[in-house]
mmCIF file of C-alpha atoms in Angstrom:
data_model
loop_
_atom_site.group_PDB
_atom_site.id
_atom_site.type_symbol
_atom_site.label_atom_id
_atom_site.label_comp_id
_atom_site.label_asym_id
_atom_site.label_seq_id
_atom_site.Cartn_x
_atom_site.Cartn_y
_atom_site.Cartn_z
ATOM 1 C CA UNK A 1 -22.506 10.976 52.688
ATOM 2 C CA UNK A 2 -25.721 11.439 54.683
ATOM 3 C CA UNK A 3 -25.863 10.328 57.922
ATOM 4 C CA UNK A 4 -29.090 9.162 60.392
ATOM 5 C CA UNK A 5 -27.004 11.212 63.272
ATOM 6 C CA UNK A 6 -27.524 14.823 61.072
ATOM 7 C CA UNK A 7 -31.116 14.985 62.143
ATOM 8 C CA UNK A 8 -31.443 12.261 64.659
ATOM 9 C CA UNK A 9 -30.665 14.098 67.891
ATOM 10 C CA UNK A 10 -31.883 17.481 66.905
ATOM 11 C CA UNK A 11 -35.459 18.631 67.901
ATOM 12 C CA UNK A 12 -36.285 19.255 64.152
ATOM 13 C CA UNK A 13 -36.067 15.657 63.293
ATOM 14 C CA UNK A 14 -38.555 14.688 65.925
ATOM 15 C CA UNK A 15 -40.579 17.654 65.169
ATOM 16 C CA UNK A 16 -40.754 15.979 61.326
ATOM 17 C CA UNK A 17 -41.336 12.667 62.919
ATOM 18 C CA UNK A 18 -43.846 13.115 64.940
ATOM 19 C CA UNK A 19 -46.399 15.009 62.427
ATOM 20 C CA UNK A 20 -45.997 11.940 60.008
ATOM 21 C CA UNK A 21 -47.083 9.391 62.692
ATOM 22 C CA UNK A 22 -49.829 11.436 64.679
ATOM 23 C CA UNK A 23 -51.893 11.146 61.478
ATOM 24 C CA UNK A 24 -54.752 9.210 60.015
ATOM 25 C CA UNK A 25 -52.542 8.237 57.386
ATOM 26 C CA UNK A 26 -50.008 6.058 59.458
ATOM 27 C CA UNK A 27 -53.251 4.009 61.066
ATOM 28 C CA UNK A 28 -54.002 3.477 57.720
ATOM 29 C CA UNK A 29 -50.344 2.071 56.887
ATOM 30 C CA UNK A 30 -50.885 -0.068 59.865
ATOM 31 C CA UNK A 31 -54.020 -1.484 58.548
ATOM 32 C CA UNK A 32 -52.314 -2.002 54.906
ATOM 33 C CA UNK A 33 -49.702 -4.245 56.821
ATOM 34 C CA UNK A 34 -52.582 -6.214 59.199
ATOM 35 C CA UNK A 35 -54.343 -6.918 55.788
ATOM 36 C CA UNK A 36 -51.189 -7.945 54.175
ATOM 37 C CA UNK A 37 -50.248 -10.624 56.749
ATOM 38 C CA UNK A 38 -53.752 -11.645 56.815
ATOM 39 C CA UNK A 39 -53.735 -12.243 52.991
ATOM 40 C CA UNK A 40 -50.782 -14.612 53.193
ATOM 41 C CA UNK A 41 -51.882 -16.434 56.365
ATOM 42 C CA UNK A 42 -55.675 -16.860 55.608
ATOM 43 C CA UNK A 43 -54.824 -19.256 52.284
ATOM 44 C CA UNK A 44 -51.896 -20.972 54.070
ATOM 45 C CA UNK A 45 -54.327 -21.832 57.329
ATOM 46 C CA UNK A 46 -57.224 -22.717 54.853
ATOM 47 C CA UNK A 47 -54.766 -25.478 53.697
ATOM 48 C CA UNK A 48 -53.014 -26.539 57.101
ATOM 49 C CA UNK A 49 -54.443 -26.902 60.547
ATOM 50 C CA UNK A 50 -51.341 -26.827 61.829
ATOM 51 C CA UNK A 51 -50.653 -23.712 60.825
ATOM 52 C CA UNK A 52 -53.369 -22.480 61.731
ATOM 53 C CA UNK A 53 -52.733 -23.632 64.938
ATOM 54 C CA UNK A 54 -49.535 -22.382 65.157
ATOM 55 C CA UNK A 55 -50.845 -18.553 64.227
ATOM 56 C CA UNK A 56 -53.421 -17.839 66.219
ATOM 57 C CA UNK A 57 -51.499 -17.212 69.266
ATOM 58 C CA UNK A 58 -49.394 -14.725 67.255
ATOM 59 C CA UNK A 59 -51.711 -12.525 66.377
ATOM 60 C CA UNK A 60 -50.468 -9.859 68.755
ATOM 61 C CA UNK A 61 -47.132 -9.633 67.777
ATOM 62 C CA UNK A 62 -48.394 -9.411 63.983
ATOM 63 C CA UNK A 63 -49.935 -6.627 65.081
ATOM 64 C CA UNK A 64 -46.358 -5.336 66.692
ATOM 65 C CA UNK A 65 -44.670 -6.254 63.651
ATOM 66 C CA UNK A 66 -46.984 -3.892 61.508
ATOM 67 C CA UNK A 67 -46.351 -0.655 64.002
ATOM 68 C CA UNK A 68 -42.847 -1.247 63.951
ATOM 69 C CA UNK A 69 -42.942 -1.346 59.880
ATOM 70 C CA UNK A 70 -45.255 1.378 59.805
ATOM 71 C CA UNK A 71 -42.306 3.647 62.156
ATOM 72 C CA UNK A 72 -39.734 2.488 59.963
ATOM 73 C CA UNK A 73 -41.780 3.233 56.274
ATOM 74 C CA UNK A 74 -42.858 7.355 57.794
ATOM 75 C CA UNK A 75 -39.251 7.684 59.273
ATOM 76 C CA UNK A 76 -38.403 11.222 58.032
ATOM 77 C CA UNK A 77 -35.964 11.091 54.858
ATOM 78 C CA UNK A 78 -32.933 12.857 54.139
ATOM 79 C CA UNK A 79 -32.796 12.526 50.731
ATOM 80 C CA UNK A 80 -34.910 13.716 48.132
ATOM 81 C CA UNK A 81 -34.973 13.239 44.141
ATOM 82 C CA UNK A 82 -37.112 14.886 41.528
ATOM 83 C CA UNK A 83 -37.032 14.385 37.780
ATOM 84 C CA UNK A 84 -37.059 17.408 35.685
ATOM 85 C CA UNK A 85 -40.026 16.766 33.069
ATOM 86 C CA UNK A 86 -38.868 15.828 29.681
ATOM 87 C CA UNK A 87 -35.588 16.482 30.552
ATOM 88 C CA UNK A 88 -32.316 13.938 31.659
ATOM 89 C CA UNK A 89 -31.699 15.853 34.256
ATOM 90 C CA UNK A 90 -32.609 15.426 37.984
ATOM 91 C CA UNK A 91 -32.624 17.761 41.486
ATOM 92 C CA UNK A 92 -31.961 16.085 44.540
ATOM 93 C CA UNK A 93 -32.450 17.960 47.873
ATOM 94 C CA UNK A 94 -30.090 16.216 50.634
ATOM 95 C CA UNK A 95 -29.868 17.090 54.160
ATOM 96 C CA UNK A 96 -26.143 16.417 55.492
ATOM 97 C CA UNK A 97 -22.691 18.144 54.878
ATOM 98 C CA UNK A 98 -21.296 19.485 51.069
ATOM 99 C CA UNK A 99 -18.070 18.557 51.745
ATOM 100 C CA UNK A 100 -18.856 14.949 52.453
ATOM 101 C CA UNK A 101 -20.658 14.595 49.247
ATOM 102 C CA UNK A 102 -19.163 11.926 47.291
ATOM 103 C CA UNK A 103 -18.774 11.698 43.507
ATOM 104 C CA UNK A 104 -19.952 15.188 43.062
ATOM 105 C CA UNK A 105 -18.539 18.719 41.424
ATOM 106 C CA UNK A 106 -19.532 21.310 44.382
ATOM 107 C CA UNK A 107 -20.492 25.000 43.756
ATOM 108 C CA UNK A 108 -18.481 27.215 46.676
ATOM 109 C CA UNK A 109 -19.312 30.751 47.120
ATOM 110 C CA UNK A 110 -17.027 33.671 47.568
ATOM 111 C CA UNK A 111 -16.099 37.066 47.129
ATOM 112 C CA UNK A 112 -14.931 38.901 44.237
ATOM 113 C CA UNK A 113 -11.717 39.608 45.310
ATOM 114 C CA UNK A 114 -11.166 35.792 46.096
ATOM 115 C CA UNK A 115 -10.106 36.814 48.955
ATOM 116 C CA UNK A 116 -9.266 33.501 51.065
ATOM 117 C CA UNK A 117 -7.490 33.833 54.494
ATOM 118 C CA UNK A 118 -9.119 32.577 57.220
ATOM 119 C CA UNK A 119 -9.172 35.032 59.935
ATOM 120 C CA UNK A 120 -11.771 36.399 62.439
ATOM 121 C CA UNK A 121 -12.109 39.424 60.657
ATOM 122 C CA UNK A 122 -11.963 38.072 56.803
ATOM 123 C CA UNK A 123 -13.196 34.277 56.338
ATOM 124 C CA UNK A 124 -15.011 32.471 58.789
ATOM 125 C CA UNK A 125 -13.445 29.341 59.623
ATOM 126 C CA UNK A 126 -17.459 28.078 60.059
ATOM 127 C CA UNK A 127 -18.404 29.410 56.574
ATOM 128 C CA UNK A 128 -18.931 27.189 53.513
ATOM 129 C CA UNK A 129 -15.551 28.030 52.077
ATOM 130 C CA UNK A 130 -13.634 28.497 55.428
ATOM 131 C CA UNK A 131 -14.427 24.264 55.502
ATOM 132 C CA UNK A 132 -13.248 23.877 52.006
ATOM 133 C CA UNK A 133 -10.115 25.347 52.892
ATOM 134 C CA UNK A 134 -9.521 23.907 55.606
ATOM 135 C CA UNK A 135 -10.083 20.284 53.908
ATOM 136 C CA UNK A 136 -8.464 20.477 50.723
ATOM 137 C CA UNK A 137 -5.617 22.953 51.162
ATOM 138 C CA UNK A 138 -2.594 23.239 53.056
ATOM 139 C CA UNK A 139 -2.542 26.607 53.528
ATOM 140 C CA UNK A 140 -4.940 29.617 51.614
ATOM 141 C CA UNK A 141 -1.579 31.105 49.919
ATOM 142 C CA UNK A 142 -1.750 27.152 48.072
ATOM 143 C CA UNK A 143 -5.625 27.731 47.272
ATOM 144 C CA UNK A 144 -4.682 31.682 46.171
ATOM 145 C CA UNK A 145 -2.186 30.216 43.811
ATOM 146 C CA UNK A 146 -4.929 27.444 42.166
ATOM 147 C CA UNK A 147 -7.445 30.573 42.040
ATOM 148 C CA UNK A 148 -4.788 32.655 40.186
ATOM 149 C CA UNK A 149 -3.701 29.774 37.831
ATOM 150 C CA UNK A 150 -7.804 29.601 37.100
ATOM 151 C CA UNK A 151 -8.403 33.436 36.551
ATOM 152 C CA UNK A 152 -5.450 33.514 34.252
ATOM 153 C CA UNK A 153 -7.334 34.996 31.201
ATOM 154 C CA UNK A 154 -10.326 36.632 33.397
ATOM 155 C CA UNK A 155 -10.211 40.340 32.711
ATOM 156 C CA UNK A 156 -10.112 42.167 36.257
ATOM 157 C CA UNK A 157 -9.091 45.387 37.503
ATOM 158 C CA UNK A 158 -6.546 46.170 39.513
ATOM 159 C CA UNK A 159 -6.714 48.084 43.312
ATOM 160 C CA UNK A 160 -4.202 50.046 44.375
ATOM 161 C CA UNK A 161 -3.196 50.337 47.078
ATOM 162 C CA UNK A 162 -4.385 46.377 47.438
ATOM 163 C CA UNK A 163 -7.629 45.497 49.248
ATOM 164 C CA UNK A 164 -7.045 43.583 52.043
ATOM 165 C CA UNK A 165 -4.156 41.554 50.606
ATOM 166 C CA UNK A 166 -5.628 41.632 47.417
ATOM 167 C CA UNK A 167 -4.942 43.960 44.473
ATOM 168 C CA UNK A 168 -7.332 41.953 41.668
ATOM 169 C CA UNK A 169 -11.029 42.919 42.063
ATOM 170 C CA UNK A 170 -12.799 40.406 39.270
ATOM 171 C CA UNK A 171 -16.801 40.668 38.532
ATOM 172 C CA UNK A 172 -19.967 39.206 40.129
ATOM 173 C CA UNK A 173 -20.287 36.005 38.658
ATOM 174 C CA UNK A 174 -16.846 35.270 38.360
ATOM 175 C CA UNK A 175 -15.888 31.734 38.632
ATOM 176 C CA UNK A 176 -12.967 29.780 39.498
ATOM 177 C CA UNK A 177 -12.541 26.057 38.692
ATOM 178 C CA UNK A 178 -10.201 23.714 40.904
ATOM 179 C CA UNK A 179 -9.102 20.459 40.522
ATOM 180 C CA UNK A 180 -9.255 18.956 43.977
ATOM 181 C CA UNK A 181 -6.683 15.906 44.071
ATOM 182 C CA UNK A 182 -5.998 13.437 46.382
ATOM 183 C CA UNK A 183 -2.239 11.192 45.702
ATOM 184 C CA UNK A 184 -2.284 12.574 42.325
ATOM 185 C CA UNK A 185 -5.591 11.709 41.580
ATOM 186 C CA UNK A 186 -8.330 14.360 41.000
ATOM 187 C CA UNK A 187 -11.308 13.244 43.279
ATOM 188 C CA UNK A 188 -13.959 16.039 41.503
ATOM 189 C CA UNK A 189 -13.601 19.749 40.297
ATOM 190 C CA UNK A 190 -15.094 22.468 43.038
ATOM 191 C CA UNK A 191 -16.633 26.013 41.537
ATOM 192 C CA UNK A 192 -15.835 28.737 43.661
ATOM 193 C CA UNK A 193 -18.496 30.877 42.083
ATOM 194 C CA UNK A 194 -17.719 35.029 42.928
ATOM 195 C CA UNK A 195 -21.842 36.071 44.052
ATOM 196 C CA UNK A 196 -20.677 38.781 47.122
ATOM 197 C CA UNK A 197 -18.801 41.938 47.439
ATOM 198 C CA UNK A 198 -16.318 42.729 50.638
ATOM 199 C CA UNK A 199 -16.745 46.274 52.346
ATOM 200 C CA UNK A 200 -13.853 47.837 54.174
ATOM 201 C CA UNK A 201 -13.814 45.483 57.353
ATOM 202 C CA UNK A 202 -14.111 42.489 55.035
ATOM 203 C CA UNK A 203 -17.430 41.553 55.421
ATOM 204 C CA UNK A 204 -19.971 40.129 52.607
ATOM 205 C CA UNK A 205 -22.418 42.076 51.195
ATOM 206 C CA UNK A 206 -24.672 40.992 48.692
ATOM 207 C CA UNK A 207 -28.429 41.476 48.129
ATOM 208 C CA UNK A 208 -31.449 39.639 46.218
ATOM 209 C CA UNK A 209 -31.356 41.615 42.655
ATOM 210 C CA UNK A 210 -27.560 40.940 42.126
ATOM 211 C CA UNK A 211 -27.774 37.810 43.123
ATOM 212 C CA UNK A 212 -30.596 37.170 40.694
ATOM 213 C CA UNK A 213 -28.420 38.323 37.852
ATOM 214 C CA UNK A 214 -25.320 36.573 39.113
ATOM 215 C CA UNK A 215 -26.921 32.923 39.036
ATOM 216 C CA UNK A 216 -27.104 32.318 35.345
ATOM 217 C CA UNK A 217 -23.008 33.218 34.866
ATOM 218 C CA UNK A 218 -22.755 30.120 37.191
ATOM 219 C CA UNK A 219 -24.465 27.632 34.798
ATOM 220 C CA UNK A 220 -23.281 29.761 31.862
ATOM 221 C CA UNK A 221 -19.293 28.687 33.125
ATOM 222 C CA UNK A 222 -20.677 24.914 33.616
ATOM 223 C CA UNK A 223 -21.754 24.583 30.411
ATOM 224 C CA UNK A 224 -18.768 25.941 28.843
ATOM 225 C CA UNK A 225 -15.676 24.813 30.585
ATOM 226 C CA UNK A 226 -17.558 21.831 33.286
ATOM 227 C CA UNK A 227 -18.343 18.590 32.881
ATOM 228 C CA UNK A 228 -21.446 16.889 32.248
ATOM 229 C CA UNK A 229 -21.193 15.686 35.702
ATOM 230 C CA UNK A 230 -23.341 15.706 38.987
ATOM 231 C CA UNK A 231 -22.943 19.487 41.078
ATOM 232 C CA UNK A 232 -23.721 20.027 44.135
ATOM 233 C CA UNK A 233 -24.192 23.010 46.454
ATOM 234 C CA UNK A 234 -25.084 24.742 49.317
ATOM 235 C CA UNK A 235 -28.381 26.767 49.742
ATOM 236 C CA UNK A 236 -26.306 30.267 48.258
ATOM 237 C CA UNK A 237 -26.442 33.746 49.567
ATOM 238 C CA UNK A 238 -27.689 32.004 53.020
ATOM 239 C CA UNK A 239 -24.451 32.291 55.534
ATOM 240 C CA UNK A 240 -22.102 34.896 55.466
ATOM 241 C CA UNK A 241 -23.173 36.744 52.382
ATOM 242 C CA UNK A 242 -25.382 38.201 54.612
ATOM 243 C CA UNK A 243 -28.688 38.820 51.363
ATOM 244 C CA UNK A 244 -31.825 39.810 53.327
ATOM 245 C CA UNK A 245 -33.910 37.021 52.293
ATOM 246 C CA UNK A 246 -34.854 33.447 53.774
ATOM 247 C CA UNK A 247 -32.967 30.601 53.027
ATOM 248 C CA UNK A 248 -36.557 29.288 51.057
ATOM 249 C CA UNK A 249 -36.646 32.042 48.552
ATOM 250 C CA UNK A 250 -32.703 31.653 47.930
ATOM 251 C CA UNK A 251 -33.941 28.160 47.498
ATOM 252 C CA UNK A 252 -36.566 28.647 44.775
ATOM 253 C CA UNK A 253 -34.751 31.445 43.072
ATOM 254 C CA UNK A 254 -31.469 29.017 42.326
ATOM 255 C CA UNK A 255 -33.931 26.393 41.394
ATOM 256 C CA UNK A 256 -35.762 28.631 38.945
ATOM 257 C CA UNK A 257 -32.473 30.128 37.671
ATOM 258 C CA UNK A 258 -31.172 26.505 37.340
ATOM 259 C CA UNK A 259 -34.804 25.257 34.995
ATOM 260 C CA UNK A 260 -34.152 27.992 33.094
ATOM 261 C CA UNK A 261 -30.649 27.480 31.915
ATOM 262 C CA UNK A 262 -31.589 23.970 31.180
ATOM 263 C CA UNK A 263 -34.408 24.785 28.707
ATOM 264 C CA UNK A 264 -31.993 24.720 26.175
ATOM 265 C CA UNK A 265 -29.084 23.035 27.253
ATOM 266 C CA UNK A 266 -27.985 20.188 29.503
ATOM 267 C CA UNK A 267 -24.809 20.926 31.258
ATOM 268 C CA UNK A 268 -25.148 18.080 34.153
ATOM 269 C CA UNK A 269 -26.709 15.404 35.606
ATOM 270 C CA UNK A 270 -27.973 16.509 37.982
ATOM 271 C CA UNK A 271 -28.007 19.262 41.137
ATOM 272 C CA UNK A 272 -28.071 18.432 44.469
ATOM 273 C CA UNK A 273 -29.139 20.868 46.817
ATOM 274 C CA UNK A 274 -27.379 20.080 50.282
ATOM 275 C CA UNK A 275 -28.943 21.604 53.535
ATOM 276 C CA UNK A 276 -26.726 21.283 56.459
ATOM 277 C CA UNK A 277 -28.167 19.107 58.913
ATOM 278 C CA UNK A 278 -27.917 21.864 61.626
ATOM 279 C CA UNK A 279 -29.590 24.693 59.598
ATOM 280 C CA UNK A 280 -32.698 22.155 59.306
ATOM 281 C CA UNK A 281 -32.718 22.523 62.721
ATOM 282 C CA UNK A 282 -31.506 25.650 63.890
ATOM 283 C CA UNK A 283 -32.658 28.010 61.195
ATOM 284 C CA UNK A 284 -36.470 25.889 61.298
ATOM 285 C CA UNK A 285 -35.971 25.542 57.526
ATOM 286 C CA UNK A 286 -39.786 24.844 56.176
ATOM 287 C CA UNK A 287 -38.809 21.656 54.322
ATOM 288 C CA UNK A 288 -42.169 20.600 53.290
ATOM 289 C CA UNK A 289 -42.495 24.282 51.307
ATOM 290 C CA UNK A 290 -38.973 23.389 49.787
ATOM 291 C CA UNK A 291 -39.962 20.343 48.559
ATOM 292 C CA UNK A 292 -42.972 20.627 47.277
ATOM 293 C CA UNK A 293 -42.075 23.945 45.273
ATOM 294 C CA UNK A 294 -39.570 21.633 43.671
ATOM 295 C CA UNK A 295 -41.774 19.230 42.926
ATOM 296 C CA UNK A 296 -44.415 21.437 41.064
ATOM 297 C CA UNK A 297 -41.330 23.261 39.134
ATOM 298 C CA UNK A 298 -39.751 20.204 37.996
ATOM 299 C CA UNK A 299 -42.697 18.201 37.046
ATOM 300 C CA UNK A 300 -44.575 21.484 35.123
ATOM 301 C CA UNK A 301 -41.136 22.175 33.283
ATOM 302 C CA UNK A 302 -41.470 23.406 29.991
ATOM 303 C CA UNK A 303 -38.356 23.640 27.268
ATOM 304 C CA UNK A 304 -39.612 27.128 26.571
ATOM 305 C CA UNK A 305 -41.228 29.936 28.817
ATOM 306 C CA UNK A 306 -44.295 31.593 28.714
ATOM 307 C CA UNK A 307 -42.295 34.877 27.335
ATOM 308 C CA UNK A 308 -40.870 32.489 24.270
ATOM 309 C CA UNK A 309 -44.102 31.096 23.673
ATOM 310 C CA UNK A 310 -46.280 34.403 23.681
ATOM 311 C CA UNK A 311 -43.560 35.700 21.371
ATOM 312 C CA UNK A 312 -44.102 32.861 19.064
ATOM 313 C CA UNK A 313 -47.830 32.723 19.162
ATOM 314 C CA UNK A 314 -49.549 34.786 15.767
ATOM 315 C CA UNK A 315 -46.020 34.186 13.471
ATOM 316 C CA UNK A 316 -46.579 33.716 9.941
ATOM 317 C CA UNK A 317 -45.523 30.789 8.643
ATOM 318 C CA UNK A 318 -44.787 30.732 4.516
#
């Protein structure tokens, strides 16, 4: 669900707010609205003197109503939605919570030991998953035994002696699928999608080249074993998997990753990018370079790449 309070009292909203209404672009709205009024009153007072009396004197507060319009129309939005070109398939870039997303399968990363217990020194109760637990599970030893029941036929190998409570190391890429239910009724599936490695104290490490090649084992899972449903997720690789690169480029490389799987097969509806409302603010997330990067990618997409089509230019044919 996205809420006005996720940007309203931070400094970033305002920020956003105030560069879309010191412009010459909001006098013009104003001006659109004065001309509008005037087109509907001019023909009615031609007709009715009474009217016309009755206007005049509320000229001023025409003019009122068209600022307050004009404020309303160049409010900053929190939701976004681009059509992929030629394709069913849509992106949406929202600014609120992931876990309040309704409706929606949702993409959680983790480790790839799965490890899952929320400690100081393992998983942040703050961090993307550390939430999800805390939501949807009683207890991490009931979301180990969901995340074992998944991985049942995922090769892995085995540590010894066990890694911090955990003697399965699986692959980057790996990914879990969980029905999350609510009085016996499962509300969506969640994707807790392997992308980072744990060093010796339990942190996540991670960096831009393996997280390139992770990506596509995501969407490859999706389109396998998912359903053509609506996913969601978080910008990846931007919290606690610590990769050394701006939450914009981990932007545009899931978003490139995520055109290119769906050249040649649709595996949802759509994908909704979710920014948490704090990050916009906190982390000075360049929103305008988000969106309009996805708006260039989605409405230049081609089914095939430049590398397919070079390849196919100069074939024979007969």
């Amino acid at each position: 669900m996205i809420k006005f309070e996720h940007l309203a009292f931070t400094s970033r909203y305002w920020e956003f707010y105030k560069l879309r209404i010191v412009s010459w672009n909001f006098v013009f709205d104003i001006c659109k609205w004065l001309g509008g009024f005037w087109l509907i009153i001019e023909p009615i007072s031609f007709f009715s003197d009474d009217f016309e009396t009755f206007i005049k004197p509320k000229g001023l507060l025409l003019f009122i109503a068209s600022i307050v319009i004009t404020v309303f129309q160049n409010r900053p939005r929190l939701k976004f939605k681009y059509f992929i070109k030629d394709k069913d398939v849509y992106v949406n870039i929202v600014i609120g919570d992931l876990l309040k997303m309704k409706k929606k399968d949702i993409v959680i990363p983790t480790n790839i030991h799965f490890v899952t217990e929320l400690s100081d020194n393992l998983i942040s109760e703050r961090s993307v998953q550390g939430q999800f637990t805390r939501k949807h599970f009683d207890s991490y030893n009931h979301l180990d035994a969901d995340i074992l029941a998944s991985l049942n036929e995922v090769q892995f190998t085995t540590e010894n002696p066990s890694y911090l409570g955990k003697d399965r190391q699986y692959g980057l890429g790996t990914v879990a699928r969980l029905s999350i239910k609510k009085d016996n009724k499962r509300l969506f599936w969640s994707y807790l999608f392997a992308l980072a490695k744990l060093n010796e104290h339990g942190i996540c490490q991670s960096n831009i080249a393996e997280f390139q090649q992770t990506l596509p084992s995501l969407w490859s899972f999706i389109q396998t074993k998912g359903e053509l449903s609506d996913i969601a997720m978080p910008i990846l690789g931007s919290g606690f998997c610590r990769i050394d690169s701006s939450r914009e480029d981990l932007f545009k490389e899931i978003l490139l990753s995520f055109l290119a799987a769906t050249r040649n097969s649709k595996f949802c509806k759509s994908l909704t990018f979710v920014l948490y409302y704090k990050d916009v603010s906190e982390m000075n997330i360049d929103l305008e370079s988000i969106k309009e990067f996805t708006r260039y990618q989605t409405s230049n997409f081609a089914r095939e790449s430049n590398n397919e089509n070079i390849q196919r230019q100069g074939q024979a044919i007969g």
